[in-house]
PDB file of C-alpha atoms in Angstrom:
ATOM      1  CA  UNK A  17     -80.289 -84.274 106.983  1.00  0.00           C
ATOM      2  CA  UNK A  18     -80.674 -83.441 103.293  1.00  0.00           C
ATOM      3  CA  UNK A  19     -81.729 -85.256 100.120  1.00  0.00           C
ATOM      4  CA  UNK A  20     -78.048 -85.449  99.249  1.00  0.00           C
ATOM      5  CA  UNK A  21     -77.351 -87.175 102.565  1.00  0.00           C
ATOM      6  CA  UNK A  22     -80.005 -89.773 101.775  1.00  0.00           C
ATOM      7  CA  UNK A  23     -78.670 -90.346  98.257  1.00  0.00           C
ATOM      8  CA  UNK A  24     -75.149 -91.044  99.447  1.00  0.00           C
ATOM      9  CA  UNK A  25     -76.339 -93.118 102.400  1.00  0.00           C
ATOM     10  CA  UNK A  26     -78.346 -95.326 100.030  1.00  0.00           C
ATOM     11  CA  UNK A  27     -75.120 -96.024  98.172  1.00  0.00           C
ATOM     12  CA  UNK A  28     -73.310 -96.765 101.434  1.00  0.00           C
ATOM     13  CA  UNK A  29     -76.051 -99.221 102.423  1.00  0.00           C
ATOM     14  CA  UNK A  30     -75.788-100.961  99.042  1.00  0.00           C
ATOM     15  CA  UNK A  31     -72.075-101.415  99.689  1.00  0.00           C
ATOM     16  CA  UNK A  32     -72.706-102.683 103.226  1.00  0.00           C
ATOM     17  CA  UNK A  33     -75.063-105.383 101.937  1.00  0.00           C
ATOM     18  CA  UNK A  34     -72.174-106.930 100.020  1.00  0.00           C
ATOM     19  CA  UNK A  35     -70.691-107.957 103.349  1.00  0.00           C
ATOM     20  CA  UNK A  36     -73.757-109.664 104.816  1.00  0.00           C
ATOM     21  CA  UNK A  37     -72.829-113.187 105.888  1.00  0.00           C
ATOM     22  CA  UNK A  38     -69.102-112.555 105.429  1.00  0.00           C
ATOM     23  CA  UNK A  39     -67.967-110.300 108.274  1.00  0.00           C
ATOM     24  CA  UNK A  40     -68.902-112.015 111.571  1.00  0.00           C
ATOM     25  CA  UNK A  41     -68.147-111.316 114.331  1.00  0.00           C
ATOM     26  CA  UNK A  42     -67.887-107.817 112.845  1.00  0.00           C
ATOM     27  CA  UNK A  43     -70.803-105.860 111.360  1.00  0.00           C
ATOM     28  CA  UNK A  44     -71.368-105.325 107.641  1.00  0.00           C
ATOM     29  CA  UNK A  45     -70.508-101.691 106.916  1.00  0.00           C
ATOM     30  CA  UNK A  46     -70.420 -99.490 103.826  1.00  0.00           C
ATOM     31  CA  UNK A  47     -68.826 -96.072 103.418  1.00  0.00           C
ATOM     32  CA  UNK A  48     -68.977 -93.302 100.813  1.00  0.00           C
ATOM     33  CA  UNK A  49     -66.833 -90.159 100.696  1.00  0.00           C
ATOM     34  CA  UNK A  50     -68.221 -87.244  98.679  1.00  0.00           C
ATOM     35  CA  UNK A  51     -66.875 -83.827  97.752  1.00  0.00           C
ATOM     36  CA  UNK A  52     -68.188 -81.116  95.437  1.00  0.00           C
ATOM     37  CA  UNK A  53     -71.175 -83.264  94.497  1.00  0.00           C
ATOM     38  CA  UNK A  54     -69.135 -86.311  93.466  1.00  0.00           C
ATOM     39  CA  UNK A  55     -68.182 -89.609  95.082  1.00  0.00           C
ATOM     40  CA  UNK A  56     -64.410 -89.636  95.497  1.00  0.00           C
ATOM     41  CA  UNK A  57     -64.100 -92.779  97.583  1.00  0.00           C
ATOM     42  CA  UNK A  58     -66.139 -95.759  98.700  1.00  0.00           C
ATOM     43  CA  UNK A  59     -65.649 -99.135 100.306  1.00  0.00           C
ATOM     44  CA  UNK A  60     -67.143-101.899 102.378  1.00  0.00           C
ATOM     45  CA  UNK A  61     -65.948-104.254 105.089  1.00  0.00           C
ATOM     46  CA  UNK A  62     -65.161-107.529 103.345  1.00  0.00           C
ATOM     47  CA  UNK A  63     -64.144-109.840 106.188  1.00  0.00           C
ATOM     48  CA  UNK A  64     -63.261-109.850 109.877  1.00  0.00           C
ATOM     49  CA  UNK A  65     -59.655-108.825 110.401  1.00  0.00           C
ATOM     50  CA  UNK A  66     -59.537-106.907 107.133  1.00  0.00           C
ATOM     51  CA  UNK A  67     -59.739-103.171 106.532  1.00  0.00           C
ATOM     52  CA  UNK A  68     -62.943-101.499 107.642  1.00  0.00           C
ATOM     53  CA  UNK A  69     -65.180 -99.721 105.143  1.00  0.00           C
ATOM     54  CA  UNK A  70     -63.894 -96.269 106.084  1.00  0.00           C
ATOM     55  CA  UNK A  71     -60.281 -97.262 105.426  1.00  0.00           C
ATOM     56  CA  UNK A  72     -61.111 -98.668 101.983  1.00  0.00           C
ATOM     57  CA  UNK A  73     -62.959 -95.453 101.120  1.00  0.00           C
ATOM     58  CA  UNK A  74     -60.135 -93.242 102.406  1.00  0.00           C
ATOM     59  CA  UNK A  75     -57.581 -95.188 100.376  1.00  0.00           C
ATOM     60  CA  UNK A  76     -59.648 -94.596  97.246  1.00  0.00           C
ATOM     61  CA  UNK A  77     -60.143 -90.893  97.993  1.00  0.00           C
ATOM     62  CA  UNK A  78     -56.518 -90.210  98.875  1.00  0.00           C
ATOM     63  CA  UNK A  79     -55.613 -86.600  99.668  1.00  0.00           C
ATOM     64  CA  UNK A  80     -58.930 -85.421  98.228  1.00  0.00           C
ATOM     65  CA  UNK A  81     -60.622 -86.660 101.424  1.00  0.00           C
ATOM     66  CA  UNK A  82     -59.577 -83.452 103.177  1.00  0.00           C
ATOM     67  CA  UNK A  83     -62.671 -81.311 103.672  1.00  0.00           C
ATOM     68  CA  UNK A  84     -64.992 -84.012 102.317  1.00  0.00           C
ATOM     69  CA  UNK A  85     -68.232 -85.459 103.693  1.00  0.00           C
ATOM     70  CA  UNK A  86     -68.245 -89.086 104.829  1.00  0.00           C
ATOM     71  CA  UNK A  87     -71.319 -91.335 104.823  1.00  0.00           C
ATOM     72  CA  UNK A  88     -71.049 -94.550 106.823  1.00  0.00           C
ATOM     73  CA  UNK A  89     -73.748 -97.051 107.748  1.00  0.00           C
ATOM     74  CA  UNK A  90     -72.452 -97.615 111.285  1.00  0.00           C
ATOM     75  CA  UNK A  91     -70.725 -95.310 113.742  1.00  0.00           C
ATOM     76  CA  UNK A  92     -66.944 -95.395 113.165  1.00  0.00           C
ATOM     77  CA  UNK A  93     -65.098 -97.450 115.761  1.00  0.00           C
ATOM     78  CA  UNK A  94     -62.952 -95.738 118.385  1.00  0.00           C
ATOM     79  CA  UNK A  95     -61.117 -98.731 119.849  1.00  0.00           C
ATOM     80  CA  UNK A  96     -58.195-100.830 118.672  1.00  0.00           C
ATOM     81  CA  UNK A  97     -58.984-104.427 117.789  1.00  0.00           C
ATOM     82  CA  UNK A  98     -57.400-106.267 114.877  1.00  0.00           C
ATOM     83  CA  UNK A  99     -57.315-102.903 113.100  1.00  0.00           C
ATOM     84  CA  UNK A 100     -56.784 -99.301 114.319  1.00  0.00           C
ATOM     85  CA  UNK A 101     -59.757 -97.013 115.121  1.00  0.00           C
ATOM     86  CA  UNK A 102     -61.585 -95.676 112.068  1.00  0.00           C
ATOM     87  CA  UNK A 103     -62.366 -92.453 113.919  1.00  0.00           C
ATOM     88  CA  UNK A 104     -58.629 -91.716 114.093  1.00  0.00           C
ATOM     89  CA  UNK A 105     -58.227 -92.425 110.368  1.00  0.00           C
ATOM     90  CA  UNK A 106     -61.023 -89.985 109.525  1.00  0.00           C
ATOM     91  CA  UNK A 107     -59.510 -87.300 111.750  1.00  0.00           C
ATOM     92  CA  UNK A 108     -56.083 -87.793 110.204  1.00  0.00           C
ATOM     93  CA  UNK A 109     -57.579 -87.500 106.710  1.00  0.00           C
ATOM     94  CA  UNK A 110     -59.053 -84.117 107.599  1.00  0.00           C
ATOM     95  CA  UNK A 111     -62.674 -84.805 106.662  1.00  0.00           C
ATOM     96  CA  UNK A 112     -65.112 -82.057 107.601  1.00  0.00           C
ATOM     97  CA  UNK A 113     -68.374 -83.935 108.218  1.00  0.00           C
ATOM     98  CA  UNK A 114     -69.405 -87.495 109.034  1.00  0.00           C
ATOM     99  CA  UNK A 115     -72.976 -88.710 108.480  1.00  0.00           C
ATOM    100  CA  UNK A 116     -73.831 -91.957 110.271  1.00  0.00           C
ATOM    101  CA  UNK A 117     -76.874 -94.186 109.819  1.00  0.00           C
ATOM    102  CA  UNK A 118     -76.824 -95.594 113.358  1.00  0.00           C
ATOM    103  CA  UNK A 119     -74.791 -95.705 116.538  1.00  0.00           C
ATOM    104  CA  UNK A 120     -72.782 -98.841 117.150  1.00  0.00           C
ATOM    105  CA  UNK A 121     -74.510-100.917 119.891  1.00  0.00           C
ATOM    106  CA  UNK A 122     -71.155-102.466 120.812  1.00  0.00           C
ATOM    107  CA  UNK A 123     -70.372-101.200 124.357  1.00  0.00           C
ATOM    108  CA  UNK A 124     -66.790-100.557 123.225  1.00  0.00           C
ATOM    109  CA  UNK A 125     -68.117 -97.878 120.867  1.00  0.00           C
ATOM    110  CA  UNK A 126     -71.770 -96.848 121.448  1.00  0.00           C
ATOM    111  CA  UNK A 127     -71.349 -93.115 120.928  1.00  0.00           C
ATOM    112  CA  UNK A 128     -67.621 -93.000 121.555  1.00  0.00           C
ATOM    113  CA  UNK A 129     -66.754 -92.813 117.880  1.00  0.00           C
ATOM    114  CA  UNK A 130     -69.024 -89.817 117.343  1.00  0.00           C
ATOM    115  CA  UNK A 131     -67.649 -88.055 120.426  1.00  0.00           C
ATOM    116  CA  UNK A 132     -64.083 -88.595 119.221  1.00  0.00           C
ATOM    117  CA  UNK A 133     -64.920 -87.022 115.871  1.00  0.00           C
ATOM    118  CA  UNK A 134     -66.755 -84.086 117.457  1.00  0.00           C
ATOM    119  CA  UNK A 135     -63.884 -83.406 119.852  1.00  0.00           C
ATOM    120  CA  UNK A 136     -61.624 -83.142 116.804  1.00  0.00           C
ATOM    121  CA  UNK A 137     -63.886 -80.477 115.309  1.00  0.00           C
ATOM    122  CA  UNK A 138     -65.644 -82.718 112.795  1.00  0.00           C
ATOM    123  CA  UNK A 139     -69.388 -82.168 112.334  1.00  0.00           C
ATOM    124  CA  UNK A 140     -71.516 -85.292 112.806  1.00  0.00           C
ATOM    125  CA  UNK A 141     -75.057 -86.316 111.913  1.00  0.00           C
ATOM    126  CA  UNK A 142     -76.579 -89.579 113.171  1.00  0.00           C
ATOM    127  CA  UNK A 143     -79.789 -91.408 112.259  1.00  0.00           C
ATOM    128  CA  UNK A 144     -79.905 -91.081 108.465  1.00  0.00           C
ATOM    129  CA  UNK A 145     -81.748 -94.190 107.160  1.00  0.00           C
ATOM    130  CA  UNK A 146     -81.320 -95.903 110.517  1.00  0.00           C
ATOM    131  CA  UNK A 147     -84.130 -98.417 109.929  1.00  0.00           C
ATOM    132  CA  UNK A 148     -82.459 -99.695 106.764  1.00  0.00           C
ATOM    133  CA  UNK A 149     -79.073 -99.819 108.483  1.00  0.00           C
ATOM    134  CA  UNK A 150     -80.458-101.846 111.380  1.00  0.00           C
ATOM    135  CA  UNK A 151     -81.910-104.358 108.905  1.00  0.00           C
ATOM    136  CA  UNK A 152     -78.475-104.857 107.340  1.00  0.00           C
ATOM    137  CA  UNK A 153     -76.938-105.649 110.726  1.00  0.00           C
ATOM    138  CA  UNK A 154     -79.793-107.340 112.554  1.00  0.00           C
ATOM    139  CA  UNK A 155     -77.565-110.331 113.326  1.00  0.00           C
ATOM    140  CA  UNK A 156     -74.749-108.178 114.673  1.00  0.00           C
ATOM    141  CA  UNK A 157     -77.174-106.117 116.763  1.00  0.00           C
ATOM    142  CA  UNK A 158     -78.844-109.222 118.227  1.00  0.00           C
ATOM    143  CA  UNK A 159     -75.535-110.899 119.059  1.00  0.00           C
ATOM    144  CA  UNK A 160     -73.968-107.797 120.616  1.00  0.00           C
ATOM    145  CA  UNK A 161     -77.017-106.851 122.693  1.00  0.00           C
ATOM    146  CA  UNK A 162     -78.256-110.309 123.783  1.00  0.00           C
ATOM    147  CA  UNK A 163     -75.305-112.654 123.295  1.00  0.00           C
ATOM    148  CA  UNK A 164     -77.379-114.808 120.930  1.00  0.00           C
ATOM    149  CA  UNK A 165     -77.671-114.955 117.121  1.00  0.00           C
ATOM    150  CA  UNK A 166     -80.559-113.725 115.014  1.00  0.00           C
ATOM    151  CA  UNK A 167     -82.374-116.884 113.897  1.00  0.00           C
ATOM    152  CA  UNK A 168     -84.556-117.134 110.791  1.00  0.00           C
ATOM    153  CA  UNK A 169     -86.806-120.162 110.313  1.00  0.00           C
ATOM    154  CA  UNK A 170     -87.164-121.387 106.746  1.00  0.00           C
ATOM    155  CA  UNK A 171     -89.935-123.746 105.745  1.00  0.00           C
ATOM    156  CA  UNK A 172     -92.153-124.461 102.773  1.00  0.00           C
ATOM    157  CA  UNK A 173     -95.720-125.568 103.299  1.00  0.00           C
ATOM    158  CA  UNK A 174     -98.742-126.568 101.288  1.00  0.00           C
ATOM    159  CA  UNK A 175    -102.019-124.654 101.271  1.00  0.00           C
ATOM    160  CA  UNK A 176    -103.320-126.907 104.046  1.00  0.00           C
ATOM    161  CA  UNK A 177    -100.356-126.025 106.268  1.00  0.00           C
ATOM    162  CA  UNK A 178     -98.252-129.177 105.805  1.00  0.00           C
ATOM    163  CA  UNK A 179     -94.459-129.221 105.361  1.00  0.00           C
ATOM    164  CA  UNK A 180     -94.313-132.804 104.006  1.00  0.00           C
ATOM    165  CA  UNK A 181     -96.519-135.724 103.041  1.00  0.00           C
ATOM    166  CA  UNK A 182     -97.725-138.191 105.664  1.00  0.00           C
ATOM    167  CA  UNK A 183     -94.993-140.646 104.654  1.00  0.00           C
ATOM    168  CA  UNK A 184     -92.324-137.943 104.717  1.00  0.00           C
ATOM    169  CA  UNK A 185     -91.178-139.021 101.256  1.00  0.00           C
ATOM    170  CA  UNK A 186     -91.820-135.702  99.511  1.00  0.00           C
ATOM    171  CA  UNK A 187     -88.568-133.933  98.726  1.00  0.00           C
ATOM    172  CA  UNK A 188     -89.740-130.668  97.202  1.00  0.00           C
ATOM    173  CA  UNK A 189     -93.002-128.848  97.752  1.00  0.00           C
ATOM    174  CA  UNK A 190     -91.515-125.507  96.711  1.00  0.00           C
ATOM    175  CA  UNK A 191     -90.667-124.074  93.302  1.00  0.00           C
ATOM    176  CA  UNK A 192     -87.278-123.483  91.713  1.00  0.00           C
ATOM    177  CA  UNK A 193     -87.356-119.741  92.428  1.00  0.00           C
ATOM    178  CA  UNK A 194     -88.009-120.277  96.128  1.00  0.00           C
ATOM    179  CA  UNK A 195     -85.204-122.836  96.355  1.00  0.00           C
ATOM    180  CA  UNK A 196     -82.839-120.330  94.747  1.00  0.00           C
ATOM    181  CA  UNK A 197     -83.936-117.780  97.342  1.00  0.00           C
ATOM    182  CA  UNK A 198     -83.102-120.266 100.101  1.00  0.00           C
ATOM    183  CA  UNK A 199     -79.560-120.549  98.773  1.00  0.00           C
ATOM    184  CA  UNK A 200     -79.298-116.767  98.837  1.00  0.00           C
ATOM    185  CA  UNK A 201     -80.458-116.866 102.468  1.00  0.00           C
ATOM    186  CA  UNK A 202     -77.767-119.440 103.230  1.00  0.00           C
ATOM    187  CA  UNK A 203     -75.119-117.241 101.636  1.00  0.00           C
ATOM    188  CA  UNK A 204     -76.243-114.363 103.864  1.00  0.00           C
ATOM    189  CA  UNK A 205     -76.171-116.459 107.064  1.00  0.00           C
ATOM    190  CA  UNK A 206     -73.250-117.355 109.286  1.00  0.00           C
ATOM    191  CA  UNK A 207     -74.691-120.818 109.879  1.00  0.00           C
ATOM    192  CA  UNK A 208     -77.480-123.135 108.780  1.00  0.00           C
ATOM    193  CA  UNK A 209     -79.087-125.501 111.296  1.00  0.00           C
ATOM    194  CA  UNK A 210     -80.984-128.796 111.035  1.00  0.00           C
ATOM    195  CA  UNK A 211     -81.917-131.554 113.442  1.00  0.00           C
ATOM    196  CA  UNK A 212     -80.451-135.031 113.295  1.00  0.00           C
ATOM    197  CA  UNK A 213     -83.734-136.508 112.002  1.00  0.00           C
ATOM    198  CA  UNK A 214     -83.633-134.225 108.954  1.00  0.00           C
ATOM    199  CA  UNK A 215     -79.972-135.068 108.467  1.00  0.00           C
ATOM    200  CA  UNK A 216     -80.612-138.820 108.514  1.00  0.00           C
ATOM    201  CA  UNK A 217     -83.707-138.606 106.299  1.00  0.00           C
ATOM    202  CA  UNK A 218     -82.355-136.229 103.643  1.00  0.00           C
ATOM    203  CA  UNK A 219     -78.540-136.282 103.940  1.00  0.00           C
ATOM    204  CA  UNK A 220     -78.538-132.597 102.877  1.00  0.00           C
ATOM    205  CA  UNK A 221     -75.413-130.794 101.695  1.00  0.00           C
ATOM    206  CA  UNK A 222     -76.415-127.502 103.357  1.00  0.00           C
ATOM    207  CA  UNK A 223     -74.147-125.640 100.949  1.00  0.00           C
ATOM    208  CA  UNK A 224     -74.703-122.595  98.749  1.00  0.00           C
ATOM    209  CA  UNK A 225     -75.592-123.435  95.155  1.00  0.00           C
ATOM    210  CA  UNK A 226     -77.432-121.649  92.324  1.00  0.00           C
ATOM    211  CA  UNK A 227     -76.134-118.282  93.617  1.00  0.00           C
ATOM    212  CA  UNK A 228     -72.700-116.875  94.401  1.00  0.00           C
ATOM    213  CA  UNK A 229     -71.649-116.876  98.037  1.00  0.00           C
ATOM    214  CA  UNK A 230     -69.641-118.684 100.645  1.00  0.00           C
ATOM    215  CA  UNK A 231     -70.865-121.801 102.406  1.00  0.00           C
ATOM    216  CA  UNK A 232     -72.095-121.195 105.960  1.00  0.00           C
ATOM    217  CA  UNK A 233     -71.248-123.267 108.999  1.00  0.00           C
ATOM    218  CA  UNK A 234     -73.508-126.308 109.412  1.00  0.00           C
ATOM    219  CA  UNK A 235     -75.027-126.970 112.841  1.00  0.00           C
ATOM    220  CA  UNK A 236     -76.602-130.334 113.620  1.00  0.00           C
ATOM    221  CA  UNK A 237     -78.795-130.565 116.725  1.00  0.00           C
ATOM    222  CA  UNK A 238     -78.273-134.164 117.837  1.00  0.00           C
ATOM    223  CA  UNK A 239     -79.162-134.879 121.473  1.00  0.00           C
ATOM    224  CA  UNK A 240     -77.781-138.434 121.616  1.00  0.00           C
ATOM    225  CA  UNK A 241     -75.129-138.254 118.859  1.00  0.00           C
ATOM    226  CA  UNK A 242     -76.941-140.357 116.277  1.00  0.00           C
ATOM    227  CA  UNK A 243     -75.302-138.570 113.333  1.00  0.00           C
ATOM    228  CA  UNK A 244     -73.935-141.255 110.956  1.00  0.00           C
ATOM    229  CA  UNK A 245     -70.297-140.810 109.997  1.00  0.00           C
ATOM    230  CA  UNK A 246     -71.340-141.602 106.426  1.00  0.00           C
ATOM    231  CA  UNK A 247     -73.343-138.404 105.880  1.00  0.00           C
ATOM    232  CA  UNK A 248     -72.039-136.004 103.264  1.00  0.00           C
ATOM    233  CA  UNK A 249     -71.395-133.081 105.597  1.00  0.00           C
ATOM    234  CA  UNK A 250     -68.767-135.124 107.462  1.00  0.00           C
ATOM    235  CA  UNK A 251     -66.771-135.912 104.343  1.00  0.00           C
ATOM    236  CA  UNK A 252     -63.889-133.879 102.966  1.00  0.00           C
ATOM    237  CA  UNK A 253     -62.960-130.341 103.936  1.00  0.00           C
ATOM    238  CA  UNK A 254     -66.548-129.290 104.634  1.00  0.00           C
ATOM    239  CA  UNK A 255     -66.524-131.381 107.818  1.00  0.00           C
ATOM    240  CA  UNK A 256     -64.375-128.638 109.339  1.00  0.00           C
ATOM    241  CA  UNK A 257     -67.333-126.283 109.008  1.00  0.00           C
ATOM    242  CA  UNK A 258     -69.725-128.605 110.837  1.00  0.00           C
ATOM    243  CA  UNK A 259     -70.772-128.276 114.482  1.00  0.00           C
ATOM    244  CA  UNK A 260     -72.710-131.016 116.256  1.00  0.00           C
ATOM    245  CA  UNK A 261     -74.703-129.833 119.280  1.00  0.00           C
ATOM    246  CA  UNK A 262     -75.428-132.591 121.784  1.00  0.00           C
ATOM    247  CA  UNK A 263     -76.049-133.389 125.444  1.00  0.00           C
ATOM    248  CA  UNK A 264     -73.690-136.378 125.253  1.00  0.00           C
ATOM    249  CA  UNK A 265     -70.594-135.438 127.262  1.00  0.00           C
ATOM    250  CA  UNK A 266     -68.518-138.609 126.770  1.00  0.00           C
ATOM    251  CA  UNK A 267     -65.261-137.555 125.017  1.00  0.00           C
ATOM    252  CA  UNK A 268     -64.745-141.084 123.667  1.00  0.00           C
ATOM    253  CA  UNK A 269     -67.942-140.751 121.664  1.00  0.00           C
ATOM    254  CA  UNK A 270     -66.911-137.283 120.511  1.00  0.00           C
ATOM    255  CA  UNK A 271     -63.621-138.602 119.157  1.00  0.00           C
ATOM    256  CA  UNK A 272     -65.066-140.182 116.028  1.00  0.00           C
ATOM    257  CA  UNK A 273     -66.638-136.882 114.989  1.00  0.00           C
ATOM    258  CA  UNK A 274     -63.584-134.844 115.904  1.00  0.00           C
ATOM    259  CA  UNK A 275     -61.442-137.152 113.781  1.00  0.00           C
ATOM    260  CA  UNK A 276     -63.609-136.308 110.764  1.00  0.00           C
ATOM    261  CA  UNK A 277     -62.872-132.614 111.337  1.00  0.00           C
ATOM    262  CA  UNK A 278     -66.197-131.620 112.897  1.00  0.00           C
ATOM    263  CA  UNK A 279     -66.633-129.787 116.197  1.00  0.00           C
ATOM    264  CA  UNK A 280     -68.831-130.886 119.104  1.00  0.00           C
ATOM    265  CA  UNK A 281     -70.705-128.530 121.431  1.00  0.00           C
ATOM    266  CA  UNK A 282     -71.968-130.035 124.679  1.00  0.00           C
ATOM    267  CA  UNK A 283     -75.192-128.349 125.781  1.00  0.00           C
ATOM    268  CA  UNK A 284     -77.408-128.546 128.820  1.00  0.00           C
ATOM    269  CA  UNK A 285     -80.354-130.915 128.628  1.00  0.00           C
ATOM    270  CA  UNK A 286     -83.973-129.934 129.073  1.00  0.00           C
ATOM    271  CA  UNK A 287     -86.910-132.327 128.627  1.00  0.00           C
ATOM    272  CA  UNK A 288     -84.467-134.984 127.342  1.00  0.00           C
ATOM    273  CA  UNK A 289     -83.383-132.678 124.501  1.00  0.00           C
ATOM    274  CA  UNK A 290     -80.663-130.163 123.757  1.00  0.00           C
ATOM    275  CA  UNK A 291     -81.427-126.949 125.649  1.00  0.00           C
ATOM    276  CA  UNK A 292     -81.795-124.613 122.690  1.00  0.00           C
ATOM    277  CA  UNK A 293     -81.385-121.490 124.813  1.00  0.00           C
ATOM    278  CA  UNK A 294     -78.000-122.794 125.971  1.00  0.00           C
ATOM    279  CA  UNK A 295     -77.070-123.677 122.384  1.00  0.00           C
ATOM    280  CA  UNK A 296     -78.031-120.189 121.164  1.00  0.00           C
ATOM    281  CA  UNK A 297     -75.825-118.637 123.873  1.00  0.00           C
ATOM    282  CA  UNK A 298     -72.877-120.854 122.949  1.00  0.00           C
ATOM    283  CA  UNK A 299     -73.258-119.914 119.288  1.00  0.00           C
ATOM    284  CA  UNK A 300     -73.262-116.249 120.271  1.00  0.00           C
ATOM    285  CA  UNK A 301     -70.053-116.777 122.226  1.00  0.00           C
ATOM    286  CA  UNK A 302     -68.497-118.186 119.052  1.00  0.00           C
ATOM    287  CA  UNK A 303     -69.328-114.923 117.279  1.00  0.00           C
ATOM    288  CA  UNK A 304     -72.106-116.434 115.169  1.00  0.00           C
ATOM    289  CA  UNK A 305     -74.565-113.642 114.402  1.00  0.00           C
ATOM    290  CA  UNK A 306     -77.128-115.186 112.069  1.00  0.00           C
ATOM    291  CA  UNK A 307     -78.539-118.689 111.770  1.00  0.00           C
ATOM    292  CA  UNK A 308     -80.907-120.074 109.140  1.00  0.00           C
ATOM    293  CA  UNK A 309     -82.970-122.808 110.780  1.00  0.00           C
ATOM    294  CA  UNK A 310     -83.981-125.417 108.214  1.00  0.00           C
ATOM    295  CA  UNK A 311     -84.920-128.138 110.660  1.00  0.00           C
ATOM    296  CA  UNK A 312     -88.111-130.150 110.753  1.00  0.00           C
ATOM    297  CA  UNK A 313     -91.240-129.585 112.804  1.00  0.00           C
ATOM    298  CA  UNK A 314     -89.857-130.791 116.155  1.00  0.00           C
ATOM    299  CA  UNK A 315     -86.743-128.619 116.212  1.00  0.00           C
ATOM    300  CA  UNK A 316     -88.548-125.607 114.775  1.00  0.00           C
ATOM    301  CA  UNK A 317     -91.477-126.117 117.135  1.00  0.00           C
ATOM    302  CA  UNK A 318     -89.210-126.180 120.184  1.00  0.00           C
ATOM    303  CA  UNK A 319     -87.418-123.025 119.046  1.00  0.00           C
ATOM    304  CA  UNK A 320     -90.709-121.235 118.402  1.00  0.00           C
ATOM    305  CA  UNK A 321     -92.153-122.245 121.778  1.00  0.00           C
ATOM    306  CA  UNK A 322     -89.080-120.860 123.528  1.00  0.00           C
ATOM    307  CA  UNK A 323     -89.252-117.574 121.630  1.00  0.00           C
ATOM    308  CA  UNK A 324     -85.848-118.152 120.033  1.00  0.00           C
ATOM    309  CA  UNK A 325     -86.871-117.281 116.481  1.00  0.00           C
TER     310      UNK A 325
END
């Protein structure tokens, strides 16, 4: 590993960060191709099903990729999914060296991509800025290795440790800058989650505003299906990006929510509430890698007690 390796890997990581919150169930990956001290190609994975970062970079580099060094934030894939293996594309391009930040924890890869490259005579280096690369893909890593998403709890509190007034009427106890940061967190998350009590009290939009980014899925934890059909998140096209998690298994009750465009997840019950561990596993099965929990004290408290945050 050289200073040059670190310089180019920093650029690859910057590219990878552009994909955070956009690529699930795939990881966010950045790639840089360098030759004779210059970057000749770069790219990042923009969305699941689209070209991987290595392919974008190879397209930019063209024939100049032959004999070049490649810097990629995650081990190149060696299996065929919606797109062909990136390891094969790198071999075909004739690159001479591939520097990787971290191995892919996906069992379908997990060292296989590096072995494929080495067997083709390409030099490999692994572990350059691995800590930073793992931070970029913490949701992907958690989902692939445990089957559950990486969950971040967001709350604002006063100096005496309160998140609202006694009456619950306070709307904001945070500043404008912190609220803008929350919207950035939403844009970087696959889903945002609240409990039904928060939904009824605040009727939140749970969308991304103030910053650029796509709206995440909205997850409502509602044990007994008390979600009013009049709430904003069940109106218009955004209802299609809403999931209601409940223990109520009656399909007739589900129908009114399904007709609005929302989805319903039936979860196990524990202590007369939605079993959050079961919900987390179901979200992982759906390919959801990262969740921003914005619920109130009861939902957040249950998740914290169960070690799910």
